[in-house]
Amino acid sequence: MKKLLLVSIIVIFYCCSKEDSTSKMENLVVYSYYTTAIGEYPYDNLYPASDGPITSADFYFFNAKDIVVPIQKDIITIDNLTDYSDYKSEVVGLLETQGKLKLSNGSVVNSIQIDIRNLDNGTYKRGYASTVVDAHNDDEWNDVLTKNAISLSIGEYLVVVIHGGHPYYCSEGYSYKTITITKDMPTSDRYITIVFPWDMHYKGYFDWIDNDGFYN
């Protein structure tokens, strides 16, 4: 009887563990676009309202519990910096070189390693997800280089995105928002989209711009 009970417990534990491990992972897909900004930050108007060009970007993910104070906001306009063309955001630089995020109190936190689905349906771990544009057709994703299908465990995260495209239009631009991964996420919540303002007079942090129906 004791042996039967022990075997039953082991079977139950195995089944629960297997179910738990598979239910903890949810697939997300990341997309990035850019558009023309009309006016000054925080951009009351964006143009065009549809068919915005695709652009490249890097998406970093952080455990929300690690963000104990706000992120440092580097806000630089052409009017308040004489060497504007050479300006480099401290936040962007730290993300690009070390995968770390600088907070407003000067402390830094590490991005998490995420599972990224490869073209052969295998997975590998990396500190960020990327979207890459086809150099020969800037309206298409580069399917060979872009690995924008990712998996995260259930929980709350801060996603920080930096632009990776044209150096003059969205250079040094970054934004962030909090996302919550649940066991039964609706399909509509599994797409993370961001629009970068196409602005030659502004660099650094900007409020997150969702596609909000701008783009298909």
PDB file of C-alpha atoms in Angstrom:
ATOM      1  CA  MET A   1       0.000   0.000   0.000  1.00  0.00           C
ATOM      2  CA  LYS A   2       2.840   2.363   0.901  1.00  0.00           C
ATOM      3  CA  LYS A   3       4.583   1.598  -2.394  1.00  0.00           C
ATOM      4  CA  LEU A   4       1.362   2.240  -4.319  1.00  0.00           C
ATOM      5  CA  LEU A   5       0.862   5.537  -2.499  1.00  0.00           C
ATOM      6  CA  LEU A   6       4.459   6.590  -3.194  1.00  0.00           C
ATOM      7  CA  VAL A   7       4.144   5.765  -6.895  1.00  0.00           C
ATOM      8  CA  SER A   8       0.874   7.723  -7.067  1.00  0.00           C
ATOM      9  CA  ILE A   9       2.490  10.750  -5.476  1.00  0.00           C
ATOM     10  CA  ILE A  10       5.418  10.570  -7.905  1.00  0.00           C
ATOM     11  CA  VAL A  11       3.063  10.313 -10.902  1.00  0.00           C
ATOM     12  CA  ILE A  12       0.954  13.247  -9.682  1.00  0.00           C
ATOM     13  CA  PHE A  13       4.071  15.340  -9.045  1.00  0.00           C
ATOM     14  CA  TYR A  14       5.478  14.520 -12.491  1.00  0.00           C
ATOM     15  CA  CYS A  15       2.226  15.361 -14.271  1.00  0.00           C
ATOM     16  CA  CYS A  16       1.797  18.606 -12.368  1.00  0.00           C
ATOM     17  CA  SER A  17       5.403  19.586 -12.985  1.00  0.00           C
ATOM     18  CA  LYS A  18       5.100  18.842 -16.692  1.00  0.00           C
ATOM     19  CA  GLU A  19       1.869  20.812 -16.995  1.00  0.00           C
ATOM     20  CA  ASP A  20       3.301  23.680 -14.965  1.00  0.00           C
ATOM     21  CA  SER A  21       6.466  23.917 -17.052  1.00  0.00           C
ATOM     22  CA  THR A  22       4.554  24.080 -20.328  1.00  0.00           C
ATOM     23  CA  SER A  23       1.939  26.527 -19.082  1.00  0.00           C
ATOM     24  CA  LYS A  24       4.542  28.994 -17.857  1.00  0.00           C
ATOM     25  CA  MET A  25       5.733  29.898 -21.339  1.00  0.00           C
ATOM     26  CA  GLU A  26       3.794  32.253 -23.588  1.00  0.00           C
ATOM     27  CA  ASN A  27       4.837  33.279 -27.090  1.00  0.00           C
ATOM     28  CA  LEU A  28       5.073  36.947 -27.996  1.00  0.00           C
ATOM     29  CA  VAL A  29       5.900  38.671 -31.266  1.00  0.00           C
ATOM     30  CA  VAL A  30       7.556  42.096 -31.431  1.00  0.00           C
ATOM     31  CA  TYR A  31       7.132  44.666 -34.199  1.00  0.00           C
ATOM     32  CA  SER A  32       8.518  48.174 -34.694  1.00  0.00           C
ATOM     33  CA  TYR A  33       7.661  51.008 -37.063  1.00  0.00           C
ATOM     34  CA  TYR A  34       8.491  54.656 -37.482  1.00  0.00           C
ATOM     35  CA  THR A  35       6.428  57.652 -38.493  1.00  0.00           C
ATOM     36  CA  THR A  36       6.780  61.385 -38.997  1.00  0.00           C
ATOM     37  CA  ALA A  37       6.207  63.519 -35.906  1.00  0.00           C
ATOM     38  CA  ILE A  38       4.238  66.748 -36.318  1.00  0.00           C
ATOM     39  CA  GLY A  39       5.066  69.288 -33.634  1.00  0.00           C
ATOM     40  CA  GLU A  40       7.265  68.836 -30.607  1.00  0.00           C
ATOM     41  CA  TYR A  41       7.460  66.088 -28.014  1.00  0.00           C
ATOM     42  CA  PRO A  42       5.163  64.592 -26.685  1.00  0.00           C
ATOM     43  CA  TYR A  43       3.950  64.528 -30.305  1.00  0.00           C
ATOM     44  CA  ASP A  44       0.310  65.553 -30.433  1.00  0.00           C
ATOM     45  CA  ASN A  45       0.123  64.432 -34.054  1.00  0.00           C
ATOM     46  CA  LEU A  46       1.781  61.675 -36.040  1.00  0.00           C
ATOM     47  CA  TYR A  47       1.885  61.369 -39.808  1.00  0.00           C
ATOM     48  CA  PRO A  48       1.155  59.290 -41.812  1.00  0.00           C
ATOM     49  CA  ALA A  49      -1.814  57.649 -40.116  1.00  0.00           C
ATOM     50  CA  SER A  50      -1.372  54.395 -42.006  1.00  0.00           C
ATOM     51  CA  ASP A  51       1.212  52.243 -43.759  1.00  0.00           C
ATOM     52  CA  GLY A  52       4.104  53.391 -41.578  1.00  0.00           C
ATOM     53  CA  PRO A  53       7.464  51.994 -42.665  1.00  0.00           C
ATOM     54  CA  ILE A  54       8.915  49.054 -40.778  1.00  0.00           C
ATOM     55  CA  THR A  55      12.081  49.761 -38.810  1.00  0.00           C
ATOM     56  CA  SER A  56      14.643  47.825 -36.815  1.00  0.00           C
ATOM     57  CA  ALA A  57      14.782  47.813 -33.022  1.00  0.00           C
ATOM     58  CA  ASP A  58      16.065  45.889 -30.008  1.00  0.00           C
ATOM     59  CA  PHE A  59      13.697  44.811 -27.229  1.00  0.00           C
ATOM     60  CA  TYR A  60      15.121  44.287 -23.729  1.00  0.00           C
ATOM     61  CA  PHE A  61      13.105  42.678 -20.933  1.00  0.00           C
ATOM     62  CA  PHE A  62      13.470  43.256 -17.193  1.00  0.00           C
ATOM     63  CA  ASN A  63      11.692  41.815 -14.185  1.00  0.00           C
ATOM     64  CA  ALA A  64       9.294  44.531 -13.074  1.00  0.00           C
ATOM     65  CA  LYS A  65      10.134  43.898  -9.407  1.00  0.00           C
ATOM     66  CA  ASP A  66      13.713  45.037 -10.094  1.00  0.00           C
ATOM     67  CA  ILE A  67      12.569  48.500 -11.211  1.00  0.00           C
ATOM     68  CA  VAL A  68      12.319  50.138  -7.795  1.00  0.00           C
ATOM     69  CA  VAL A  69      12.609  53.715  -9.114  1.00  0.00           C
ATOM     70  CA  PRO A  70      11.840  55.236 -12.542  1.00  0.00           C
ATOM     71  CA  ILE A  71      14.158  54.827 -15.508  1.00  0.00           C
ATOM     72  CA  GLN A  72      16.557  57.654 -16.295  1.00  0.00           C
ATOM     73  CA  LYS A  73      15.025  59.846 -18.991  1.00  0.00           C
ATOM     74  CA  ASP A  74      17.504  61.361 -21.446  1.00  0.00           C
ATOM     75  CA  ILE A  75      15.519  64.088 -23.207  1.00  0.00           C
ATOM     76  CA  ILE A  76      17.617  66.091 -25.641  1.00  0.00           C
ATOM     77  CA  THR A  77      16.413  68.573 -28.268  1.00  0.00           C
ATOM     78  CA  ILE A  78      18.415  70.389 -30.883  1.00  0.00           C
ATOM     79  CA  ASP A  79      17.671  73.661 -29.068  1.00  0.00           C
ATOM     80  CA  ASN A  80      19.303  72.761 -25.744  1.00  0.00           C
ATOM     81  CA  LEU A  81      22.512  71.065 -26.861  1.00  0.00           C
ATOM     82  CA  THR A  82      25.234  72.585 -29.000  1.00  0.00           C
ATOM     83  CA  ASP A  83      26.756  69.221 -29.975  1.00  0.00           C
ATOM     84  CA  TYR A  84      23.364  67.686 -30.688  1.00  0.00           C
ATOM     85  CA  SER A  85      24.560  65.631 -33.660  1.00  0.00           C
ATOM     86  CA  ASP A  86      27.115  63.837 -31.486  1.00  0.00           C
ATOM     87  CA  TYR A  87      24.830  63.269 -28.502  1.00  0.00           C
ATOM     88  CA  LYS A  88      24.714  59.732 -27.163  1.00  0.00           C
ATOM     89  CA  SER A  89      22.054  58.647 -24.696  1.00  0.00           C
ATOM     90  CA  GLU A  90      23.556  57.127 -21.566  1.00  0.00           C
ATOM     91  CA  VAL A  91      20.595  54.767 -21.265  1.00  0.00           C
ATOM     92  CA  VAL A  92      20.889  53.565 -24.871  1.00  0.00           C
ATOM     93  CA  GLY A  93      24.652  53.146 -24.607  1.00  0.00           C
ATOM     94  CA  LEU A  94      24.417  51.007 -21.475  1.00  0.00           C
ATOM     95  CA  LEU A  95      21.749  48.804 -23.046  1.00  0.00           C
ATOM     96  CA  GLU A  96      23.701  48.316 -26.264  1.00  0.00           C
ATOM     97  CA  THR A  97      27.043  47.535 -24.630  1.00  0.00           C
ATOM     98  CA  GLN A  98      26.056  45.701 -21.429  1.00  0.00           C
ATOM     99  CA  GLY A  99      22.350  44.879 -21.615  1.00  0.00           C
ATOM    100  CA  LYS A 100      21.781  46.915 -18.468  1.00  0.00           C
ATOM    101  CA  LEU A 101      19.233  49.597 -17.659  1.00  0.00           C
ATOM    102  CA  LYS A 102      20.068  52.795 -15.806  1.00  0.00           C
ATOM    103  CA  LEU A 103      17.556  54.026 -13.239  1.00  0.00           C
ATOM    104  CA  SER A 104      16.976  57.594 -12.105  1.00  0.00           C
ATOM    105  CA  ASN A 105      18.887  57.057  -8.846  1.00  0.00           C
ATOM    106  CA  GLY A 106      22.002  55.979 -10.737  1.00  0.00           C
ATOM    107  CA  SER A 107      21.650  52.243 -10.088  1.00  0.00           C
ATOM    108  CA  VAL A 108      21.537  49.696 -12.918  1.00  0.00           C
ATOM    109  CA  VAL A 109      19.633  46.437 -13.405  1.00  0.00           C
ATOM    110  CA  ASN A 110      20.344  43.525 -15.727  1.00  0.00           C
ATOM    111  CA  SER A 111      18.065  42.439 -18.538  1.00  0.00           C
ATOM    112  CA  ILE A 112      16.834  38.858 -18.386  1.00  0.00           C
ATOM    113  CA  GLN A 113      17.768  36.096 -20.778  1.00  0.00           C
ATOM    114  CA  ILE A 114      14.811  35.284 -23.017  1.00  0.00           C
ATOM    115  CA  ASP A 115      13.972  32.333 -25.244  1.00  0.00           C
ATOM    116  CA  ILE A 116      13.964  33.267 -28.924  1.00  0.00           C
ATOM    117  CA  ARG A 117      12.490  30.948 -31.536  1.00  0.00           C
ATOM    118  CA  ASN A 118      14.795  30.297 -34.444  1.00  0.00           C
ATOM    119  CA  LEU A 119      13.751  29.656 -38.030  1.00  0.00           C
ATOM    120  CA  ASP A 120      14.010  25.899 -37.555  1.00  0.00           C
ATOM    121  CA  ASN A 121      11.677  26.134 -34.528  1.00  0.00           C
ATOM    122  CA  GLY A 122      14.573  25.605 -32.172  1.00  0.00           C
ATOM    123  CA  THR A 123      15.255  28.110 -29.413  1.00  0.00           C
ATOM    124  CA  TYR A 124      18.248  29.907 -27.993  1.00  0.00           C
ATOM    125  CA  LYS A 125      18.715  32.378 -25.162  1.00  0.00           C
ATOM    126  CA  ARG A 126      19.774  35.983 -25.545  1.00  0.00           C
ATOM    127  CA  GLY A 127      19.490  39.231 -23.610  1.00  0.00           C
ATOM    128  CA  TYR A 128      17.200  40.915 -26.131  1.00  0.00           C
ATOM    129  CA  ALA A 129      14.979  40.335 -29.159  1.00  0.00           C
ATOM    130  CA  SER A 130      15.577  42.108 -32.465  1.00  0.00           C
ATOM    131  CA  THR A 131      13.575  43.181 -35.464  1.00  0.00           C
ATOM    132  CA  VAL A 132      15.617  43.697 -38.617  1.00  0.00           C
ATOM    133  CA  VAL A 133      14.569  45.250 -41.914  1.00  0.00           C
ATOM    134  CA  ASP A 134      15.545  43.784 -45.269  1.00  0.00           C
ATOM    135  CA  ALA A 135      18.255  46.064 -46.651  1.00  0.00           C
ATOM    136  CA  HIS A 136      16.920  45.547 -50.186  1.00  0.00           C
ATOM    137  CA  ASN A 137      13.307  46.264 -49.278  1.00  0.00           C
ATOM    138  CA  ASP A 138      12.720  48.543 -46.318  1.00  0.00           C
ATOM    139  CA  ASP A 139       9.046  47.603 -46.124  1.00  0.00           C
ATOM    140  CA  GLU A 140       9.774  43.942 -45.339  1.00  0.00           C
ATOM    141  CA  TRP A 141      11.228  42.106 -42.355  1.00  0.00           C
ATOM    142  CA  ASN A 142      14.456  40.264 -43.013  1.00  0.00           C
ATOM    143  CA  ASP A 143      13.281  36.728 -42.246  1.00  0.00           C
ATOM    144  CA  VAL A 144      16.848  35.430 -42.143  1.00  0.00           C
ATOM    145  CA  LEU A 145      18.072  37.866 -39.518  1.00  0.00           C
ATOM    146  CA  THR A 146      14.907  38.706 -37.601  1.00  0.00           C
ATOM    147  CA  LYS A 147      14.126  36.487 -34.633  1.00  0.00           C
ATOM    148  CA  ASN A 148      11.127  38.315 -33.255  1.00  0.00           C
ATOM    149  CA  ALA A 149       9.191  35.382 -31.768  1.00  0.00           C
ATOM    150  CA  ILE A 150      10.022  35.100 -28.074  1.00  0.00           C
ATOM    151  CA  SER A 151       8.845  33.296 -24.952  1.00  0.00           C
ATOM    152  CA  LEU A 152       8.566  34.585 -21.397  1.00  0.00           C
ATOM    153  CA  SER A 153       7.485  32.954 -18.170  1.00  0.00           C
ATOM    154  CA  ILE A 154       4.276  34.108 -16.532  1.00  0.00           C
ATOM    155  CA  GLY A 155       4.840  37.364 -14.660  1.00  0.00           C
ATOM    156  CA  GLU A 156       5.232  41.123 -14.985  1.00  0.00           C
ATOM    157  CA  TYR A 157       8.008  42.670 -17.053  1.00  0.00           C
ATOM    158  CA  LEU A 158       9.334  46.009 -18.162  1.00  0.00           C
ATOM    159  CA  VAL A 159      10.161  46.044 -21.866  1.00  0.00           C
ATOM    160  CA  VAL A 160      12.606  48.720 -23.037  1.00  0.00           C
ATOM    161  CA  VAL A 161      13.042  49.295 -26.770  1.00  0.00           C
ATOM    162  CA  ILE A 162      15.839  51.161 -28.533  1.00  0.00           C
ATOM    163  CA  HIS A 163      15.873  52.094 -32.186  1.00  0.00           C
ATOM    164  CA  GLY A 164      18.362  50.364 -34.434  1.00  0.00           C
ATOM    165  CA  GLY A 165      17.781  52.068 -37.758  1.00  0.00           C
ATOM    166  CA  HIS A 166      18.618  55.339 -39.492  1.00  0.00           C
ATOM    167  CA  PRO A 167      21.078  57.366 -37.383  1.00  0.00           C
ATOM    168  CA  TYR A 168      19.438  60.721 -38.081  1.00  0.00           C
ATOM    169  CA  TYR A 169      15.735  60.086 -37.745  1.00  0.00           C
ATOM    170  CA  CYS A 170      15.234  57.946 -34.648  1.00  0.00           C
ATOM    171  CA  SER A 171      18.785  57.889 -33.356  1.00  0.00           C
ATOM    172  CA  GLU A 172      19.252  57.290 -29.641  1.00  0.00           C
ATOM    173  CA  GLY A 173      15.504  56.957 -29.228  1.00  0.00           C
ATOM    174  CA  TYR A 174      14.114  54.677 -26.525  1.00  0.00           C
ATOM    175  CA  SER A 175      10.890  54.001 -24.703  1.00  0.00           C
ATOM    176  CA  TYR A 176       9.438  51.455 -22.282  1.00  0.00           C
ATOM    177  CA  LYS A 177       6.264  50.018 -20.835  1.00  0.00           C
ATOM    178  CA  THR A 178       5.157  47.300 -18.423  1.00  0.00           C
ATOM    179  CA  ILE A 179       3.606  44.084 -19.728  1.00  0.00           C
ATOM    180  CA  THR A 180       1.959  41.202 -17.886  1.00  0.00           C
ATOM    181  CA  ILE A 181       2.273  37.620 -19.118  1.00  0.00           C
ATOM    182  CA  THR A 182      -0.600  35.353 -18.076  1.00  0.00           C
ATOM    183  CA  LYS A 183      -1.377  31.702 -18.660  1.00  0.00           C
ATOM    184  CA  ASP A 184      -4.290  32.353 -21.017  1.00  0.00           C
ATOM    185  CA  MET A 185      -3.330  35.564 -22.778  1.00  0.00           C
ATOM    186  CA  PRO A 186      -5.618  36.553 -25.645  1.00  0.00           C
ATOM    187  CA  THR A 187      -3.912  36.570 -29.022  1.00  0.00           C
ATOM    188  CA  SER A 188      -4.313  40.340 -29.311  1.00  0.00           C
ATOM    189  CA  ASP A 189      -2.091  40.848 -26.241  1.00  0.00           C
ATOM    190  CA  ARG A 190       0.749  38.734 -27.603  1.00  0.00           C
ATOM    191  CA  TYR A 191       1.914  41.397 -30.056  1.00  0.00           C
ATOM    192  CA  ILE A 192       4.202  44.144 -28.775  1.00  0.00           C
ATOM    193  CA  THR A 193       4.248  47.049 -31.207  1.00  0.00           C
ATOM    194  CA  ILE A 194       6.058  50.351 -30.937  1.00  0.00           C
ATOM    195  CA  VAL A 195       6.212  53.365 -33.229  1.00  0.00           C
ATOM    196  CA  PHE A 196       9.372  55.487 -33.271  1.00  0.00           C
ATOM    197  CA  PRO A 197       8.882  59.196 -34.020  1.00  0.00           C
ATOM    198  CA  TRP A 198      10.802  60.253 -37.119  1.00  0.00           C
ATOM    199  CA  ASP A 199      12.300  63.410 -35.676  1.00  0.00           C
ATOM    200  CA  MET A 200      15.627  65.037 -36.582  1.00  0.00           C
ATOM    201  CA  HIS A 201      15.393  67.526 -33.693  1.00  0.00           C
ATOM    202  CA  TYR A 202      14.810  65.231 -30.749  1.00  0.00           C
ATOM    203  CA  LYS A 203      16.715  62.349 -29.166  1.00  0.00           C
ATOM    204  CA  GLY A 204      16.370  60.135 -26.127  1.00  0.00           C
ATOM    205  CA  TYR A 205      13.329  59.062 -24.172  1.00  0.00           C
ATOM    206  CA  PHE A 206       9.817  59.350 -25.578  1.00  0.00           C
ATOM    207  CA  ASP A 207       6.470  58.129 -24.282  1.00  0.00           C
ATOM    208  CA  TRP A 208       5.598  54.721 -25.717  1.00  0.00           C
ATOM    209  CA  ILE A 209       3.599  55.018 -28.946  1.00  0.00           C
ATOM    210  CA  ASP A 210       1.501  51.962 -29.786  1.00  0.00           C
ATOM    211  CA  ASN A 211       0.356  51.397 -33.334  1.00  0.00           C
ATOM    212  CA  ASP A 212      -3.253  52.153 -32.229  1.00  0.00           C
ATOM    213  CA  GLY A 213      -4.577  51.229 -35.628  1.00  0.00           C
ATOM    214  CA  PHE A 214      -1.936  53.252 -37.513  1.00  0.00           C
ATOM    215  CA  TYR A 215      -0.486  50.166 -39.098  1.00  0.00           C
ATOM    216  CA  ASN A 216      -1.666  46.776 -40.225  1.00  0.00           C
TER     217      ASN A 216
END
